[in-house]
């Protein structure tokens, strides 16, 4: 078991236990943080949008087309934006850091 670091919208840092096989969205949601994830992880809502820090971003697998086109329609996207439901946690991601995007 590893962990991820998530900054909430108030700037408060949370260290969450992370288990391989779960998506980042599921880890954040199950910890009770405020992430809407309206579509439940189907890559259809963009309400699981997070900003990775630069080093963390570089560890992720590249985006699939459906994530890219959903992010195209999302607000406040930056170079380190990802949809957290499309990132599956694995051991090499231990310690990655991200911020919840505004609602
Ligand atoms: S939860 Fe809807 S796109 Fe991720």
CSV table of N, CA and C and ligand atoms in Angstrom, one decimal:
chain,number,residue,atom,x,y,z
A,1,UNK,N,0.8,-1.2,0.0
A,1,UNK,CA,0.0,0.0,0.0
A,1,UNK,C,0.9,1.2,0.0
A,2,UNK,N,0.5,2.2,-0.9
A,2,UNK,CA,1.3,3.4,-0.9
A,2,UNK,C,0.4,4.6,-0.6
A,3,UNK,N,0.7,5.8,-1.0
A,3,UNK,CA,-0.1,6.9,-0.7
A,3,UNK,C,0.0,8.0,-1.8
A,4,UNK,N,-1.0,8.8,-1.8
A,4,UNK,CA,-1.0,10.0,-2.7
A,4,UNK,C,-1.3,11.2,-1.8
A,5,UNK,N,-0.8,12.3,-2.3
A,5,UNK,CA,-1.0,13.6,-1.6
A,5,UNK,C,-2.0,14.4,-2.4
A,6,UNK,N,-3.1,14.9,-1.8
A,6,UNK,CA,-4.1,15.6,-2.5
A,6,UNK,C,-4.4,17.0,-1.7
A,7,UNK,N,-4.2,18.1,-2.4
A,7,UNK,CA,-4.6,19.4,-1.9
A,7,UNK,C,-6.1,19.7,-2.2
A,8,UNK,N,-6.9,19.9,-1.2
A,8,UNK,CA,-8.3,20.3,-1.5
A,8,UNK,C,-8.4,21.7,-1.9
A,9,UNK,N,-9.6,22.1,-2.1
A,9,UNK,CA,-9.8,23.5,-2.7
A,9,UNK,C,-9.6,24.6,-1.7
A,10,UNK,N,-9.4,24.2,-0.4
A,10,UNK,CA,-9.0,25.2,0.6
A,10,UNK,C,-7.5,25.2,0.8
A,11,UNK,N,-6.8,24.4,0.0
A,11,UNK,CA,-5.3,24.3,0.1
A,11,UNK,C,-4.8,23.4,1.2
A,12,UNK,N,-5.7,22.6,1.8
A,12,UNK,CA,-5.3,21.7,2.8
A,12,UNK,C,-4.8,20.4,2.2
A,13,UNK,N,-3.7,19.9,2.8
A,13,UNK,CA,-3.1,18.8,2.2
A,13,UNK,C,-3.6,17.5,2.9
A,14,UNK,N,-3.9,16.5,2.1
A,14,UNK,CA,-4.4,15.2,2.7
A,14,UNK,C,-3.5,14.1,2.1
A,15,UNK,N,-3.0,13.2,3.0
A,15,UNK,CA,-2.2,12.1,2.6
A,15,UNK,C,-3.2,10.9,2.6
A,16,UNK,N,-3.4,10.3,1.5
A,16,UNK,CA,-4.4,9.2,1.4
A,16,UNK,C,-3.8,7.9,1.1
A,17,UNK,N,-4.2,6.9,1.8
A,17,UNK,CA,-3.7,5.5,1.5
A,17,UNK,C,-4.2,5.1,0.1
A,18,UNK,N,-3.3,4.5,-0.7
A,18,UNK,CA,-3.6,4.2,-2.1
A,18,UNK,C,-3.3,2.7,-2.3
A,19,UNK,N,-4.3,2.1,-3.0
A,19,UNK,CA,-4.1,0.7,-3.2
A,19,UNK,C,-4.1,0.4,-4.8
A,20,UNK,N,-3.2,-0.4,-5.2
A,20,UNK,CA,-3.1,-0.7,-6.6
A,20,UNK,C,-4.5,-1.2,-7.1
A,21,UNK,N,-4.8,-0.9,-8.4
A,21,UNK,CA,-6.0,-1.3,-9.0
A,21,UNK,C,-7.2,-0.4,-8.8
A,22,UNK,N,-7.1,0.5,-7.8
A,22,UNK,CA,-8.1,1.6,-7.7
A,22,UNK,C,-7.7,2.7,-8.6
A,23,UNK,N,-8.7,3.5,-9.0
A,23,UNK,CA,-8.3,4.7,-9.7
A,23,UNK,C,-8.1,5.8,-8.7
A,24,UNK,N,-7.4,6.9,-9.1
A,24,UNK,CA,-7.1,8.0,-8.2
A,24,UNK,C,-8.5,8.6,-7.8
A,25,UNK,N,-9.4,8.7,-8.7
A,25,UNK,CA,-10.7,9.3,-8.3
A,25,UNK,C,-11.3,8.4,-7.2
A,26,UNK,N,-11.3,7.1,-7.3
A,26,UNK,CA,-11.9,6.3,-6.3
A,26,UNK,C,-11.2,6.5,-4.9
A,27,UNK,N,-9.9,6.6,-5.0
A,27,UNK,CA,-9.1,6.8,-3.7
A,27,UNK,C,-9.5,8.2,-3.1
A,28,UNK,N,-9.7,9.2,-3.9
A,28,UNK,CA,-10.1,10.5,-3.4
A,28,UNK,C,-11.5,10.5,-2.8
A,29,UNK,N,-12.4,9.9,-3.6
A,29,UNK,CA,-13.8,9.9,-3.2
A,29,UNK,C,-14.0,9.0,-2.0
A,30,UNK,N,-13.3,7.9,-1.9
A,30,UNK,CA,-13.5,7.0,-0.8
A,30,UNK,C,-12.9,7.6,0.5
A,31,UNK,N,-12.0,8.5,0.4
A,31,UNK,CA,-11.4,9.2,1.5
A,31,UNK,C,-12.4,10.3,2.0
A,32,UNK,N,-13.4,10.6,1.3
A,32,UNK,CA,-14.4,11.6,1.7
A,32,UNK,C,-14.1,13.0,1.3
A,33,UNK,N,-13.1,13.1,0.4
A,33,UNK,CA,-12.8,14.5,-0.1
A,33,UNK,C,-13.9,14.9,-1.1
A,34,UNK,N,-14.0,16.2,-1.3
A,34,UNK,CA,-15.0,16.8,-2.2
A,34,UNK,C,-14.7,16.7,-3.7
A,35,UNK,N,-15.0,15.5,-4.2
A,35,UNK,CA,-14.8,15.3,-5.7
A,35,UNK,C,-16.1,14.8,-6.2
A,36,UNK,N,-16.6,15.5,-7.2
A,36,UNK,CA,-18.0,15.1,-7.6
A,36,UNK,C,-18.0,13.8,-8.3
A,37,UNK,N,-17.2,13.6,-9.3
A,37,UNK,CA,-17.1,12.3,-10.1
A,37,UNK,C,-18.5,11.9,-10.5
A,38,UNK,N,-19.3,12.8,-11.1
A,38,UNK,CA,-20.7,12.6,-11.4
A,38,UNK,C,-21.0,11.4,-12.3
A,39,UNK,N,-20.1,11.0,-13.2
A,39,UNK,CA,-20.4,9.9,-14.0
A,39,UNK,C,-19.9,8.6,-13.5
A,40,UNK,N,-19.3,8.6,-12.3
A,40,UNK,CA,-18.8,7.4,-11.7
A,40,UNK,C,-17.6,6.8,-12.3
A,41,UNK,N,-16.9,7.5,-13.1
A,41,UNK,CA,-15.6,7.0,-13.6
A,41,UNK,C,-15.7,6.6,-15.1
A,42,UNK,N,-16.7,7.0,-15.8
A,42,UNK,CA,-16.9,6.6,-17.2
A,42,UNK,C,-16.3,7.5,-18.2
A,43,UNK,N,-15.5,8.5,-17.7
A,43,UNK,CA,-14.9,9.5,-18.6
A,43,UNK,C,-15.9,10.3,-19.3
A,44,UNK,N,-17.0,10.7,-18.7
A,44,UNK,CA,-18.1,11.4,-19.3
A,44,UNK,C,-18.5,12.7,-18.6
A,45,UNK,N,-17.8,13.1,-17.6
A,45,UNK,CA,-18.3,14.3,-16.9
A,45,UNK,C,-17.2,15.4,-16.6
A,46,UNK,N,-15.9,14.9,-16.5
A,46,UNK,CA,-14.8,15.8,-16.2
A,46,UNK,C,-14.9,16.5,-14.8
A,47,UNK,N,-15.8,16.0,-13.9
A,47,UNK,CA,-15.8,16.5,-12.5
A,47,UNK,C,-14.9,15.8,-11.6
A,48,UNK,N,-14.0,15.0,-12.2
A,48,UNK,CA,-12.9,14.4,-11.4
A,48,UNK,C,-11.6,15.0,-11.8
A,49,UNK,N,-11.6,16.2,-12.3
A,49,UNK,CA,-10.4,16.9,-12.8
A,49,UNK,C,-9.5,17.2,-11.7
A,50,UNK,N,-8.2,16.9,-11.9
A,50,UNK,CA,-7.1,17.3,-10.9
A,50,UNK,C,-6.0,17.9,-11.7
A,51,UNK,N,-5.2,18.7,-11.0
A,51,UNK,CA,-3.9,19.2,-11.5
A,51,UNK,C,-2.8,18.4,-10.8
A,52,UNK,N,-2.0,17.7,-11.5
A,52,UNK,CA,-0.8,17.0,-11.0
A,52,UNK,C,0.3,18.0,-10.8
A,53,UNK,N,1.2,17.7,-9.8
A,53,UNK,CA,2.4,18.5,-9.9
A,53,UNK,C,3.3,18.0,-11.0
A,54,UNK,N,4.3,18.8,-11.4
A,54,UNK,CA,5.0,18.5,-12.7
A,54,UNK,C,5.7,17.1,-12.6
A,55,UNK,N,6.4,16.7,-11.6
A,55,UNK,CA,7.0,15.5,-11.5
A,55,UNK,C,6.1,14.3,-11.5
A,56,UNK,N,5.0,14.5,-10.8
A,56,UNK,CA,3.9,13.4,-10.7
A,56,UNK,C,3.4,13.2,-12.1
A,57,UNK,N,3.1,14.3,-12.8
A,57,UNK,CA,2.5,14.2,-14.1
A,57,UNK,C,3.3,13.3,-15.0
A,58,UNK,N,4.7,13.5,-15.0
A,58,UNK,CA,5.5,12.8,-15.9
A,58,UNK,C,5.6,11.3,-15.6
A,59,UNK,N,5.1,10.8,-14.4
A,59,UNK,CA,5.1,9.4,-14.1
A,59,UNK,C,3.8,8.7,-14.7
A,60,UNK,N,2.8,9.5,-15.2
A,60,UNK,CA,1.6,8.9,-15.6
A,60,UNK,C,1.7,8.3,-17.0
A,61,UNK,N,0.9,7.3,-17.3
A,61,UNK,CA,0.7,6.9,-18.6
A,61,UNK,C,0.1,8.0,-19.4
A,62,UNK,N,0.3,8.0,-20.8
A,62,UNK,CA,-0.3,9.1,-21.5
A,62,UNK,C,-1.8,8.9,-21.7
A,63,UNK,N,-2.4,10.0,-22.0
A,63,UNK,CA,-3.9,10.0,-22.1
A,63,UNK,C,-4.4,9.2,-23.3
A,64,UNK,N,-5.6,8.6,-23.1
A,64,UNK,CA,-6.3,8.0,-24.2
A,64,UNK,C,-7.2,9.1,-24.8
A,65,UNK,N,-7.6,8.8,-26.0
A,65,UNK,CA,-8.4,9.8,-26.8
A,65,UNK,C,-9.6,10.3,-26.0
A,66,UNK,N,-10.3,9.4,-25.3
A,66,UNK,CA,-11.6,9.8,-24.7
A,66,UNK,C,-11.3,10.8,-23.5
A,67,UNK,N,-10.2,10.5,-22.8
A,67,UNK,CA,-9.9,11.5,-21.7
A,67,UNK,C,-9.5,12.8,-22.3
A,68,UNK,N,-8.7,12.8,-23.4
A,68,UNK,CA,-8.3,14.0,-24.0
A,68,UNK,C,-9.5,14.8,-24.5
A,69,UNK,N,-10.4,14.2,-25.2
A,69,UNK,CA,-11.6,15.0,-25.7
A,69,UNK,C,-12.5,15.5,-24.6
A,70,UNK,N,-12.6,14.7,-23.5
A,70,UNK,CA,-13.4,15.2,-22.3
A,70,UNK,C,-12.7,16.4,-21.7
A,71,UNK,N,-11.4,16.3,-21.6
A,71,UNK,CA,-10.7,17.5,-21.0
A,71,UNK,C,-10.7,18.7,-21.8
A,72,UNK,N,-10.8,18.5,-23.2
A,72,UNK,CA,-11.0,19.6,-24.1
A,72,UNK,C,-12.2,20.4,-23.7
A,73,UNK,N,-13.2,19.8,-23.2
A,73,UNK,CA,-14.5,20.5,-22.9
A,73,UNK,C,-14.5,21.0,-21.5
A,74,UNK,N,-13.5,20.6,-20.7
A,74,UNK,CA,-13.5,21.0,-19.3
A,74,UNK,C,-13.1,22.5,-19.1
A,75,UNK,N,-13.4,23.0,-17.9
A,75,UNK,CA,-13.0,24.4,-17.6
A,75,UNK,C,-11.6,24.4,-16.9
A,76,UNK,N,-10.9,25.5,-17.0
A,76,UNK,CA,-9.7,25.7,-16.2
A,76,UNK,C,-8.7,24.6,-16.4
A,77,UNK,N,-8.5,24.2,-17.6
A,77,UNK,CA,-7.5,23.1,-17.9
A,77,UNK,C,-6.1,23.7,-18.0
A,78,UNK,N,-5.1,23.0,-17.4
A,78,UNK,CA,-3.7,23.5,-17.6
A,78,UNK,C,-2.9,22.3,-18.1
A,79,UNK,N,-1.6,22.5,-18.3
A,79,UNK,CA,-0.7,21.5,-18.9
A,79,UNK,C,-0.6,20.2,-18.0
A,80,UNK,N,-1.0,20.3,-16.8
A,80,UNK,CA,-0.9,19.2,-15.9
A,80,UNK,C,-2.2,18.6,-15.4
A,81,UNK,N,-3.3,18.9,-16.2
A,81,UNK,CA,-4.6,18.5,-16.0
A,81,UNK,C,-4.8,17.0,-16.4
A,82,UNK,N,-5.5,16.3,-15.5
A,82,UNK,CA,-5.9,14.9,-15.9
A,82,UNK,C,-7.2,14.6,-15.3
A,83,UNK,N,-7.9,13.6,-15.8
A,83,UNK,CA,-9.1,13.2,-15.2
A,83,UNK,C,-8.8,12.0,-14.3
A,84,UNK,N,-9.0,12.2,-13.0
A,84,UNK,CA,-8.5,11.2,-12.0
A,84,UNK,C,-9.1,9.8,-12.1
A,85,UNK,N,-10.3,9.8,-12.8
A,85,UNK,CA,-10.9,8.4,-12.9
A,85,UNK,C,-10.2,7.6,-14.0
A,86,UNK,N,-9.3,8.3,-14.8
A,86,UNK,CA,-8.6,7.6,-15.9
A,86,UNK,C,-7.2,7.2,-15.5
A,87,UNK,N,-6.9,7.4,-14.2
A,87,UNK,CA,-5.5,7.1,-13.7
A,87,UNK,C,-5.6,5.9,-12.8
A,88,UNK,N,-5.1,4.8,-13.1
A,88,UNK,CA,-5.1,3.7,-12.2
A,88,UNK,C,-3.9,3.8,-11.3
A,89,UNK,N,-4.1,3.6,-10.0
A,89,UNK,CA,-3.0,3.7,-9.1
A,89,UNK,C,-2.1,2.4,-9.2
A,90,UNK,N,-0.8,2.6,-9.3
A,90,UNK,CA,0.1,1.5,-9.2
A,90,UNK,C,1.3,1.9,-8.4
A,91,UNK,N,2.1,1.0,-8.0
A,91,UNK,CA,3.2,1.2,-7.0
A,91,UNK,C,4.1,2.4,-7.4
A,92,UNK,N,4.4,2.5,-8.7
A,92,UNK,CA,5.4,3.5,-9.1
A,92,UNK,C,4.8,4.9,-8.9
A,93,UNK,N,3.5,5.0,-8.6
A,93,UNK,CA,2.9,6.3,-8.4
A,93,UNK,C,2.8,6.7,-6.9
A,94,UNK,N,3.5,5.9,-6.1
A,94,UNK,CA,3.5,6.2,-4.7
A,94,UNK,C,4.0,7.7,-4.4
A,95,UNK,N,3.2,8.4,-3.7
A,95,UNK,CA,3.7,9.8,-3.3
A,95,UNK,C,3.3,10.9,-4.3
A,96,UNK,N,2.6,10.5,-5.4
A,96,UNK,CA,2.3,11.6,-6.4
A,96,UNK,C,1.4,12.6,-5.7
A,97,UNK,N,1.5,13.8,-6.2
A,97,UNK,CA,0.8,15.0,-5.6
A,97,UNK,C,-0.1,15.7,-6.6
A,98,UNK,N,-1.3,16.1,-6.1
A,98,UNK,CA,-2.2,16.8,-7.0
A,98,UNK,C,-3.1,17.7,-6.3
A,99,UNK,N,-3.8,18.6,-7.0
A,99,UNK,CA,-4.7,19.5,-6.4
A,99,UNK,C,-6.1,19.3,-7.1
A,100,UNK,N,-7.1,19.4,-6.3
A,100,UNK,CA,-8.5,19.3,-6.9
A,100,UNK,C,-8.7,20.5,-7.8
A,101,UNK,N,-9.2,20.4,-9.0
A,101,UNK,CA,-9.6,21.5,-9.8
A,101,UNK,C,-10.9,22.1,-9.3
A,102,UNK,N,-11.1,23.4,-9.6
A,102,UNK,CA,-12.3,24.1,-9.1
A,102,UNK,C,-13.5,23.4,-9.7
A,103,UNK,N,-14.6,23.5,-9.0
A,103,UNK,CA,-15.9,22.8,-9.4
A,103,UNK,C,-16.4,23.5,-10.7
B,1,LIG,S1,-15.7,10.7,-12.9
B,1,LIG,FE1,-16.6,11.5,-14.7
B,1,LIG,S2,-14.9,11.8,-16.1
B,1,LIG,FE2,-14.0,11.0,-14.3
